[in-house]
Amino acid sequence: RFLDDHGELQERFLAIKHITDCTSAGIKEALVDVLDYHGLQISRLCGQGYDGASNMRGEFNGLQKLVRDEAPYAFYVHYFAHQLQLVVVNVAQCSPAIADFFNYIPLIVTQVRSSCKRKDALLAKHQDELLDLMENGKISSGTWLDQESSITRPGDTRWGSHLRTLLRIFTMWNAVVDVLGIVVVDAREHTCQGGASGLLIKMECFEFVFIMFFSINLLSTTNYLSQALQRKNQNVVEAMHLILDVKESLQDMRDNGWESLFSQAKNFCEAHDIDVPNMDDLVGAMGQSVRTKNKVTRLHYYKVTIFNVAIDATITEMNHRFNEVSTELLDCISCLNPANNFSKFNADKLIRLAEIYAEDFT
């Protein structure tokens, strides 16, 4: 986007550039070449935005820093449309246990829906469970029976698909476990039988249940923000407020959310006859072998190695994506929105915007 000679805002797709050097310096050189070709000076840039790659956003050696060395007012704003849910999943996988959990999820989904027979069995068992809950007065509405209940594989191109998949596994837990049990008994190929048996063992353990609840809580916290950032008619001010709310919610989860999360996982395990281990027992640190000399209590393993590490990584990523400078910049720019006869106009924000771009308002 740029202003032409008549002061009109223009937006152009300039070029696709083949890059052999993917370092930040190499990308910057290619960017400068494209701008020079079109008669645009890098020193005149007043904004830049990329995805979350380290060679693009790096604070010390990333492309955005190299550009700002020559164009100090080219403030970096993270590319909002980049899929936040997928980033949260990837960042949370800095914990080996969570990475292992998300490797098993698509395998479970594949096993229970790899044929029409298994799909029908899954839906039938879930339907029977809902009827049983209604008869026992645990479900008061019949609308549950009219809703489609199916499990889809989490994909990197579907918004919130990881959260939807985990919620479906949670709500259809008994049906999923029963279908895996049927596969173990009826599978003609020993590979299918062994695979289903291993997945069944993996699911019916406390660690799997704990990470499932934790992942659902973590993704639910960021889900509404993810959807807001994807809207075409995005309200920037609302998005900025949501970002602050999500950061506060994540910090509150870290400070006060452990007890409720542990209780959720424990109660679920007890209701489904899954053994809850003694939290004072010693295990290998960071999921290592029990023979390792570096041991910690199970409480430390779940609370620190999984819970704290994943939340800290997510908060750090949020701060990288939405730092104070970019958040304030977008908030100030929003006061120039002409919608509803400039109803969002704010003189204080305009003055602050002039201070940020000091050389343009001399």
Short mmCIF file of C-alpha atoms in Angstrom, two decimals:
data_model
loop_
_atom_site.label_atom_id
_atom_site.label_comp_id
_atom_site.label_asym_id
_atom_site.label_seq_id
_atom_site.Cartn_x
_atom_site.Cartn_y
_atom_site.Cartn_z
CA ARG A 1 0.00 0.00 0.00
CA PHE A 2 1.30 3.45 -0.86
CA LEU A 3 0.25 7.03 -1.59
CA ASP A 4 0.51 8.04 -5.23
CA ASP A 5 1.44 11.50 -6.57
CA HIS A 6 -2.14 12.67 -6.06
CA GLY A 7 -2.24 11.61 -2.40
CA GLU A 8 -4.56 8.67 -3.16
CA LEU A 9 -4.04 5.36 -1.34
CA GLN A 10 -3.08 2.59 -3.76
CA GLU A 11 -2.70 -1.12 -3.11
CA ARG A 12 -0.71 -3.29 -5.51
CA PHE A 13 0.60 -6.81 -5.65
CA LEU A 14 4.14 -5.99 -6.67
CA ALA A 15 5.90 -9.27 -7.38
CA ILE A 16 6.63 -12.89 -6.60
CA LYS A 17 10.34 -13.05 -5.86
CA HIS A 18 12.36 -16.27 -5.91
CA ILE A 19 14.77 -16.26 -2.96
CA THR A 20 17.79 -18.54 -2.64
CA ASP A 21 19.08 -16.97 0.57
CA CYS A 22 16.39 -17.35 3.24
CA THR A 23 18.27 -15.45 5.93
CA SER A 24 16.81 -12.14 7.05
CA ALA A 25 19.60 -10.29 5.22
CA GLY A 26 18.89 -12.20 2.00
CA ILE A 27 15.17 -11.52 2.20
CA LYS A 28 15.79 -7.85 2.90
CA GLU A 29 18.03 -7.58 -0.18
CA ALA A 30 15.29 -9.12 -2.33
CA LEU A 31 12.70 -6.75 -0.82
CA VAL A 32 14.86 -3.72 -1.56
CA ASP A 33 15.35 -4.89 -5.16
CA VAL A 34 11.58 -5.12 -5.70
CA LEU A 35 10.95 -1.69 -4.16
CA ASP A 36 13.77 -0.09 -6.18
CA TYR A 37 12.39 -1.60 -9.39
CA HIS A 38 9.07 0.17 -8.74
CA GLY A 39 10.71 3.42 -7.67
CA LEU A 40 9.80 3.02 -4.01
CA GLN A 41 12.28 3.93 -1.28
CA ILE A 42 12.60 1.62 1.73
CA SER A 43 13.29 4.66 3.91
CA ARG A 44 9.71 5.85 3.24
CA LEU A 45 8.07 2.74 4.68
CA CYS A 46 5.70 3.40 7.57
CA GLY A 47 4.61 -0.15 8.35
CA GLN A 48 5.42 -3.82 7.77
CA GLY A 49 3.75 -7.12 8.61
CA TYR A 50 4.74 -10.80 8.31
CA ASP A 51 3.91 -14.18 9.80
CA GLY A 52 5.65 -15.59 12.85
CA ALA A 53 8.86 -16.97 11.31
CA SER A 54 11.90 -16.01 13.38
CA ASN A 55 13.85 -14.73 10.38
CA MET A 56 10.98 -12.31 9.70
CA ARG A 57 9.95 -11.05 13.12
CA GLY A 58 13.22 -11.37 15.07
CA GLU A 59 13.77 -8.43 17.40
CA PHE A 60 17.55 -8.30 16.87
CA ASN A 61 18.33 -9.87 13.49
CA GLY A 62 14.94 -10.43 11.85
CA LEU A 63 13.79 -8.80 8.62
CA GLN A 64 11.57 -6.33 10.47
CA LYS A 65 14.58 -5.13 12.52
CA LEU A 66 16.79 -4.76 9.42
CA VAL A 67 14.07 -2.75 7.69
CA ARG A 68 13.57 -0.52 10.73
CA ASP A 69 17.30 0.21 10.78
CA GLU A 70 16.72 2.09 7.52
CA ALA A 71 13.09 3.06 8.05
CA PRO A 72 12.59 3.74 11.79
CA TYR A 73 8.85 4.38 11.34
CA ALA A 74 8.19 1.07 9.59
CA PHE A 75 6.56 -0.37 12.71
CA TYR A 76 6.04 -4.13 12.65
CA VAL A 77 2.51 -5.50 13.08
CA HIS A 78 2.03 -9.24 13.05
CA TYR A 79 -0.05 -10.64 10.20
CA PHE A 80 -3.44 -11.06 11.88
CA ALA A 81 -4.84 -13.62 9.46
CA HIS A 82 -2.11 -16.11 10.35
CA GLN A 83 -3.83 -18.99 12.09
CA LEU A 84 -3.51 -18.31 15.81
CA GLN A 85 -5.01 -21.65 16.91
CA LEU A 86 -2.38 -23.58 14.96
CA VAL A 87 0.35 -21.43 16.46
CA VAL A 88 -0.98 -22.12 19.97
CA VAL A 89 -0.90 -25.87 19.26
CA ASN A 90 2.63 -25.69 17.86
CA VAL A 91 3.93 -23.52 20.68
CA ALA A 92 2.34 -25.72 23.35
CA GLN A 93 4.19 -28.68 21.85
CA CYS A 94 7.41 -27.31 23.32
CA SER A 95 6.41 -29.79 26.04
CA PRO A 96 7.32 -33.30 24.72
CA ALA A 97 4.26 -34.80 26.43
CA ILE A 98 1.90 -32.42 24.61
CA ALA A 99 3.68 -33.02 21.29
CA ASP A 100 3.23 -36.76 21.85
CA PHE A 101 -0.46 -36.22 22.67
CA PHE A 102 -1.16 -34.35 19.43
CA ASN A 103 0.65 -37.06 17.45
CA TYR A 104 -1.85 -39.62 18.79
CA ILE A 105 -5.01 -37.58 18.11
CA PRO A 106 -5.10 -38.10 14.29
CA LEU A 107 -4.30 -41.81 14.79
CA ILE A 108 -7.30 -42.19 17.11
CA VAL A 109 -9.59 -40.34 14.70
CA THR A 110 -8.39 -42.48 11.78
CA GLN A 111 -9.01 -45.73 13.65
CA VAL A 112 -12.60 -44.91 14.66
CA ARG A 113 -13.72 -43.48 11.29
CA SER A 114 -11.63 -45.33 8.71
CA SER A 115 -14.67 -47.24 7.40
CA CYS A 116 -18.43 -46.73 7.15
CA LYS A 117 -18.93 -49.63 9.58
CA ARG A 118 -16.81 -47.97 12.25
CA LYS A 119 -18.45 -44.58 11.69
CA ASP A 120 -21.90 -46.15 12.09
CA ALA A 121 -20.79 -47.98 15.23
CA LEU A 122 -19.37 -44.77 16.71
CA LEU A 123 -22.57 -42.78 16.08
CA ALA A 124 -24.81 -45.62 17.28
CA LYS A 125 -22.94 -46.02 20.55
CA HIS A 126 -22.93 -42.27 21.14
CA GLN A 127 -26.67 -42.16 20.43
CA ASP A 128 -27.27 -44.98 22.92
CA GLU A 129 -25.24 -43.15 25.55
CA LEU A 130 -27.27 -39.96 25.07
CA LEU A 131 -30.53 -41.90 25.40
CA ASP A 132 -29.26 -43.51 28.58
CA LEU A 133 -28.33 -40.10 30.00
CA MET A 134 -31.80 -38.79 29.17
CA GLU A 135 -33.49 -41.73 30.87
CA ASN A 136 -31.41 -41.10 33.99
CA GLY A 137 -32.30 -37.40 33.96
CA LYS A 138 -28.75 -36.23 33.29
CA ILE A 139 -29.79 -34.53 30.03
CA SER A 140 -32.96 -32.45 30.12
CA SER A 141 -33.24 -31.51 26.45
CA GLY A 142 -33.83 -33.72 23.46
CA THR A 143 -31.95 -31.41 21.11
CA TRP A 144 -28.74 -33.37 21.70
CA LEU A 145 -30.17 -36.25 19.70
CA ASP A 146 -30.66 -34.10 16.61
CA GLN A 147 -27.08 -32.87 16.45
CA GLU A 148 -24.56 -34.48 14.14
CA SER A 149 -21.79 -36.15 16.14
CA SER A 150 -18.72 -36.98 14.11
CA ILE A 151 -14.99 -36.63 14.63
CA THR A 152 -12.77 -35.00 12.04
CA ARG A 153 -9.01 -35.07 11.81
CA PRO A 154 -7.31 -31.90 13.06
CA GLY A 155 -5.88 -30.12 10.03
CA ASP A 156 -3.55 -27.19 9.52
CA THR A 157 -5.98 -25.47 7.13
CA ARG A 158 -9.22 -25.60 9.13
CA TRP A 159 -9.92 -22.92 11.71
CA GLY A 160 -10.18 -24.25 15.22
CA SER A 161 -10.19 -27.84 14.02
CA HIS A 162 -7.93 -28.97 16.84
CA LEU A 163 -10.35 -27.60 19.43
CA ARG A 164 -13.37 -29.14 17.67
CA THR A 165 -11.65 -32.51 17.45
CA LEU A 166 -10.72 -32.53 21.14
CA LEU A 167 -14.23 -31.47 22.18
CA ARG A 168 -15.74 -34.27 20.09
CA ILE A 169 -13.38 -36.85 21.60
CA PHE A 170 -14.32 -35.57 25.05
CA THR A 171 -18.10 -35.69 24.45
CA MET A 172 -17.92 -39.03 22.63
CA TRP A 173 -15.31 -40.60 24.91
CA ASN A 174 -17.20 -43.79 25.74
CA ALA A 175 -18.19 -44.33 22.12
CA VAL A 176 -14.60 -43.85 20.94
CA VAL A 177 -13.25 -46.27 23.53
CA ASP A 178 -15.94 -48.86 22.65
CA VAL A 179 -15.20 -48.64 18.93
CA LEU A 180 -11.46 -49.06 19.55
CA GLY A 181 -12.34 -52.10 21.65
CA ILE A 182 -14.40 -53.51 18.76
CA VAL A 183 -11.47 -52.98 16.39
CA VAL A 184 -9.15 -54.85 18.78
CA VAL A 185 -11.52 -57.85 18.83
CA ASP A 186 -12.70 -57.89 15.22
CA ALA A 187 -9.72 -56.60 13.21
CA ARG A 188 -8.57 -59.14 10.64
CA GLU A 189 -5.14 -57.60 10.23
CA HIS A 190 -2.84 -57.84 13.24
CA THR A 191 -1.44 -54.38 12.48
CA CYS A 192 -4.90 -52.79 12.87
CA GLN A 193 -5.51 -54.82 16.02
CA GLY A 194 -2.23 -53.82 17.60
CA GLY A 195 -2.66 -50.17 16.61
CA ALA A 196 -6.13 -49.95 18.18
CA SER A 197 -4.93 -51.74 21.31
CA GLY A 198 -2.05 -49.31 21.74
CA LEU A 199 -4.34 -46.31 21.24
CA LEU A 200 -6.77 -47.72 23.79
CA ILE A 201 -3.97 -48.07 26.34
CA LYS A 202 -2.79 -44.54 25.56
CA MET A 203 -6.25 -43.02 25.98
CA GLU A 204 -7.06 -44.79 29.24
CA CYS A 205 -4.26 -43.21 31.22
CA PHE A 206 -4.23 -40.10 33.40
CA GLU A 207 -1.64 -38.24 31.33
CA PHE A 208 -3.74 -38.40 28.15
CA VAL A 209 -6.86 -37.19 30.00
CA PHE A 210 -4.95 -34.42 31.76
CA ILE A 211 -3.44 -33.07 28.52
CA MET A 212 -6.81 -33.34 26.77
CA PHE A 213 -8.49 -31.12 29.38
CA PHE A 214 -5.53 -28.75 29.45
CA SER A 215 -5.48 -28.41 25.65
CA ILE A 216 -9.24 -27.79 25.53
CA ASN A 217 -8.94 -25.05 28.17
CA LEU A 218 -5.94 -23.47 26.45
CA LEU A 219 -7.47 -23.50 22.97
CA SER A 220 -10.84 -22.30 24.28
CA THR A 221 -9.14 -19.28 25.84
CA THR A 222 -7.70 -18.19 22.49
CA ASN A 223 -10.51 -19.42 20.23
CA TYR A 224 -12.70 -16.30 20.19
CA LEU A 225 -9.66 -14.10 19.54
CA SER A 226 -8.66 -16.40 16.68
CA GLN A 227 -12.07 -16.00 15.07
CA ALA A 228 -12.07 -12.21 15.61
CA LEU A 229 -8.67 -11.81 13.94
CA GLN A 230 -9.95 -13.72 10.89
CA ARG A 231 -13.00 -11.55 10.23
CA LYS A 232 -12.97 -9.57 7.00
CA ASN A 233 -14.85 -6.71 8.67
CA GLN A 234 -12.43 -6.76 11.56
CA ASN A 235 -12.95 -4.24 14.34
CA VAL A 236 -9.37 -3.31 15.28
CA VAL A 237 -10.28 -1.80 18.65
CA GLU A 238 -12.29 -4.86 19.61
CA ALA A 239 -9.42 -7.10 18.52
CA MET A 240 -6.95 -5.11 20.64
CA HIS A 241 -9.18 -5.42 23.69
CA LEU A 242 -9.57 -9.16 23.06
CA ILE A 243 -5.79 -9.54 22.87
CA LEU A 244 -5.41 -7.91 26.29
CA ASP A 245 -8.22 -10.08 27.70
CA VAL A 246 -6.61 -13.26 26.36
CA LYS A 247 -3.21 -12.33 27.82
CA GLU A 248 -4.83 -11.71 31.20
CA SER A 249 -6.80 -14.97 30.96
CA LEU A 250 -3.66 -16.96 30.17
CA GLN A 251 -1.81 -15.41 33.10
CA ASP A 252 -4.79 -16.10 35.38
CA MET A 253 -4.86 -19.71 34.16
CA ARG A 254 -1.19 -20.08 35.06
CA ASP A 255 -1.60 -18.46 38.49
CA ASN A 256 -4.94 -19.92 39.55
CA GLY A 257 -5.98 -22.62 37.10
CA TRP A 258 -3.98 -25.63 38.22
CA GLU A 259 -6.30 -26.90 40.97
CA SER A 260 -9.46 -26.78 38.84
CA LEU A 261 -7.70 -28.43 35.88
CA PHE A 262 -6.34 -31.24 38.05
CA SER A 263 -9.80 -31.76 39.58
CA GLN A 264 -11.38 -31.93 36.11
CA ALA A 265 -8.93 -34.59 34.98
CA LYS A 266 -9.14 -36.53 38.24
CA ASN A 267 -12.96 -36.58 38.33
CA PHE A 268 -13.12 -37.65 34.68
CA CYS A 269 -10.68 -40.51 35.32
CA GLU A 270 -12.59 -41.70 38.37
CA ALA A 271 -15.87 -41.61 36.42
CA HIS A 272 -14.34 -43.70 33.62
CA ASP A 273 -12.38 -46.18 35.78
CA ILE A 274 -8.98 -44.76 34.83
CA ASP A 275 -6.26 -45.01 37.47
CA VAL A 276 -5.10 -41.71 38.97
CA PRO A 277 -1.42 -41.99 39.90
CA ASN A 278 0.06 -40.85 43.18
CA MET A 279 1.34 -37.33 42.60
CA ASP A 280 4.18 -37.88 45.11
CA ASP A 281 5.73 -40.74 43.11
CA LEU A 282 9.02 -40.05 41.33
CA VAL A 283 9.23 -40.12 37.53
CA GLY A 284 11.83 -39.16 34.93
CA ALA A 285 12.04 -35.41 34.38
CA MET A 286 10.73 -34.09 31.03
CA GLY A 287 9.17 -37.49 30.27
CA GLN A 288 12.53 -39.28 30.36
CA SER A 289 13.02 -42.94 31.23
CA VAL A 290 12.40 -43.99 34.82
CA ARG A 291 16.03 -45.18 34.91
CA THR A 292 17.32 -41.63 34.59
CA LYS A 293 18.94 -40.09 37.64
CA ASN A 294 17.12 -36.82 37.00
CA LYS A 295 13.79 -37.49 38.69
CA VAL A 296 10.91 -35.31 39.86
CA THR A 297 7.55 -35.94 41.50
CA ARG A 298 4.54 -36.52 39.29
CA LEU A 299 3.08 -33.27 40.63
CA HIS A 300 6.16 -31.40 39.38
CA TYR A 301 6.00 -33.25 36.06
CA TYR A 302 2.37 -32.33 35.37
CA LYS A 303 2.32 -28.84 36.89
CA VAL A 304 5.73 -27.52 35.83
CA THR A 305 6.91 -29.60 32.85
CA ILE A 306 3.53 -29.59 31.09
CA PHE A 307 1.16 -26.97 32.55
CA ASN A 308 3.53 -24.07 33.28
CA VAL A 309 5.86 -24.63 30.33
CA ALA A 310 3.06 -24.67 27.75
CA ILE A 311 1.30 -21.60 29.17
CA ASP A 312 4.56 -19.65 29.47
CA ALA A 313 5.43 -20.46 25.86
CA THR A 314 1.95 -19.35 24.72
CA ILE A 315 2.14 -16.09 26.68
CA THR A 316 5.60 -15.39 25.25
CA GLU A 317 4.29 -16.01 21.73
CA MET A 318 1.33 -13.70 22.33
CA ASN A 319 3.68 -10.97 23.54
CA HIS A 320 5.86 -11.41 20.46
CA ARG A 321 2.86 -11.19 18.14
CA PHE A 322 1.04 -8.38 19.88
CA ASN A 323 3.61 -6.20 21.64
CA GLU A 324 2.78 -2.86 23.24
CA VAL A 325 4.01 -0.80 20.29
CA SER A 326 1.91 -2.53 17.63
CA THR A 327 -1.12 -2.69 19.92
CA GLU A 328 -0.95 1.04 20.70
CA LEU A 329 -0.29 1.89 17.06
CA LEU A 330 -3.39 0.04 15.82
CA ASP A 331 -5.51 1.51 18.59
CA CYS A 332 -4.43 5.05 17.64
CA ILE A 333 -4.96 4.49 13.92
CA SER A 334 -8.50 3.27 14.60
CA CYS A 335 -9.51 6.83 15.52
CA LEU A 336 -9.20 7.74 11.83
CA ASN A 337 -11.81 5.18 10.78
CA PRO A 338 -14.36 7.13 8.67
CA ALA A 339 -17.21 4.71 9.45
CA ASN A 340 -20.34 6.29 10.98
CA ASN A 341 -19.05 9.81 10.31
CA PHE A 342 -15.79 9.23 12.20
CA SER A 343 -17.62 8.09 15.31
CA LYS A 344 -14.37 6.63 16.71
CA PHE A 345 -12.45 9.89 16.37
CA ASN A 346 -10.38 10.69 19.44
CA ALA A 347 -8.15 13.76 19.66
CA ASP A 348 -5.85 12.23 22.29
CA LYS A 349 -5.21 9.19 20.12
CA LEU A 350 -4.53 11.42 17.13
CA ILE A 351 -1.97 13.39 19.15
CA ARG A 352 -0.32 10.16 20.27
CA LEU A 353 -0.22 8.95 16.66
CA ALA A 354 1.55 12.18 15.71
CA GLU A 355 4.10 11.53 18.45
CA ILE A 356 4.73 7.99 17.14
CA TYR A 357 5.28 9.29 13.57
CA ALA A 358 7.06 12.46 14.73
CA GLU A 359 8.83 13.31 11.46
CA ASP A 360 5.55 13.20 9.51
CA PHE A 361 3.93 15.75 11.83
CA THR A 362 6.51 18.50 12.12
#
